[in-house]
């Protein structure tokens, strides 16, 4: 807490929100051909960077970039393909001073994303990949821990929860 507000330190960025609490807005860009929300719309680096800049102009505090679809039924992509899609977008947006979040489940992609300028790692897999916890612990970045039951290709098979609290 600082002056009644909160600070989230993410690498060289300090994100703050005050009292009364005001939200931080995260704009999402999927650099994938098959995302459930914007698949294939921002599948090129130039289109993704242009959209990221537009989201910042519209008030986004953070730009979250993902390069592997996690929609139900999605097939995994290789680490190399994910890096090929993701890293140029992170580098370009981070070079403008934007707070960039990398949406990835793979430890080696996490490391590469932080090296490319990501200030936050957003992991829908809850940092369960081998080496993911060590990668995030060694990085000077923020972390968003998400949950998914199974993998995208199996997550809709009996998605029942008895108690979520």
PDB file of N, CA and C in Angstrom, residues 147-150 154-164:
ATOM      1  N   UNK A 147      -6.647 -20.663 -14.031  1.00  0.00           N
ATOM      2  CA  UNK A 147      -6.979 -22.078 -13.859  1.00  0.00           C
ATOM      3  C   UNK A 147      -7.690 -22.600 -15.100  1.00  0.00           C
ATOM      4  N   UNK A 148      -7.357 -23.783 -15.460  1.00  0.00           N
ATOM      5  CA  UNK A 148      -8.030 -24.480 -16.550  1.00  0.00           C
ATOM      6  C   UNK A 148      -8.072 -25.956 -16.143  1.00  0.00           C
ATOM      7  N   UNK A 149      -9.186 -26.588 -16.377  1.00  0.00           N
ATOM      8  CA  UNK A 149      -9.288 -28.010 -16.055  1.00  0.00           C
ATOM      9  C   UNK A 149      -8.788 -28.808 -17.250  1.00  0.00           C
ATOM     10  N   UNK A 150      -7.700 -29.531 -17.076  1.00  0.00           N
ATOM     11  CA  UNK A 150      -7.122 -30.302 -18.175  1.00  0.00           C
ATOM     12  C   UNK A 150      -6.361 -29.416 -19.131  1.00  0.00           C
ATOM     13  N   UNK A 154      -9.094 -31.036 -23.930  1.00  0.00           N
ATOM     14  CA  UNK A 154      -9.899 -31.894 -23.057  1.00  0.00           C
ATOM     15  C   UNK A 154     -10.726 -31.132 -22.022  1.00  0.00           C
ATOM     16  N   UNK A 155     -10.593 -29.825 -21.960  1.00  0.00           N
ATOM     17  CA  UNK A 155     -11.177 -29.054 -20.862  1.00  0.00           C
ATOM     18  C   UNK A 155     -12.702 -29.086 -20.793  1.00  0.00           C
ATOM     19  N   UNK A 156     -13.369 -29.436 -21.851  1.00  0.00           N
ATOM     20  CA  UNK A 156     -14.833 -29.490 -21.824  1.00  0.00           C
ATOM     21  C   UNK A 156     -15.366 -30.904 -21.614  1.00  0.00           C
ATOM     22  N   UNK A 157     -14.497 -31.833 -21.285  1.00  0.00           N
ATOM     23  CA  UNK A 157     -14.937 -33.194 -20.974  1.00  0.00           C
ATOM     24  C   UNK A 157     -15.259 -33.256 -19.485  1.00  0.00           C
ATOM     25  N   UNK A 158     -16.526 -33.270 -19.157  1.00  0.00           N
ATOM     26  CA  UNK A 158     -17.019 -33.335 -17.772  1.00  0.00           C
ATOM     27  C   UNK A 158     -16.512 -32.176 -16.921  1.00  0.00           C
ATOM     28  N   UNK A 159     -16.744 -30.937 -17.335  1.00  0.00           N
ATOM     29  CA  UNK A 159     -16.265 -29.787 -16.552  1.00  0.00           C
ATOM     30  C   UNK A 159     -17.200 -29.459 -15.389  1.00  0.00           C
ATOM     31  N   UNK A 160     -17.216 -30.322 -14.394  1.00  0.00           N
ATOM     32  CA  UNK A 160     -18.084 -30.119 -13.238  1.00  0.00           C
ATOM     33  C   UNK A 160     -17.230 -29.886 -11.997  1.00  0.00           C
ATOM     34  N   UNK A 161     -17.698 -28.985 -11.153  1.00  0.00           N
ATOM     35  CA  UNK A 161     -17.024 -28.677  -9.902  1.00  0.00           C
ATOM     36  C   UNK A 161     -18.024 -28.857  -8.762  1.00  0.00           C
ATOM     37  N   UNK A 162     -17.639 -29.543  -7.700  1.00  0.00           N
ATOM     38  CA  UNK A 162     -18.517 -29.746  -6.559  1.00  0.00           C
ATOM     39  C   UNK A 162     -18.529 -28.506  -5.657  1.00  0.00           C
ATOM     40  N   UNK A 163     -17.373 -27.894  -5.458  1.00  0.00           N
ATOM     41  CA  UNK A 163     -17.279 -26.741  -4.579  1.00  0.00           C
ATOM     42  C   UNK A 163     -16.075 -25.902  -5.033  1.00  0.00           C
ATOM     43  N   UNK A 164     -16.305 -24.671  -5.378  1.00  0.00           N
ATOM     44  CA  UNK A 164     -15.218 -23.832  -5.879  1.00  0.00           C
ATOM     45  C   UNK A 164     -14.685 -22.876  -4.826  1.00  0.00           C
TER      46      UNK A 164
END
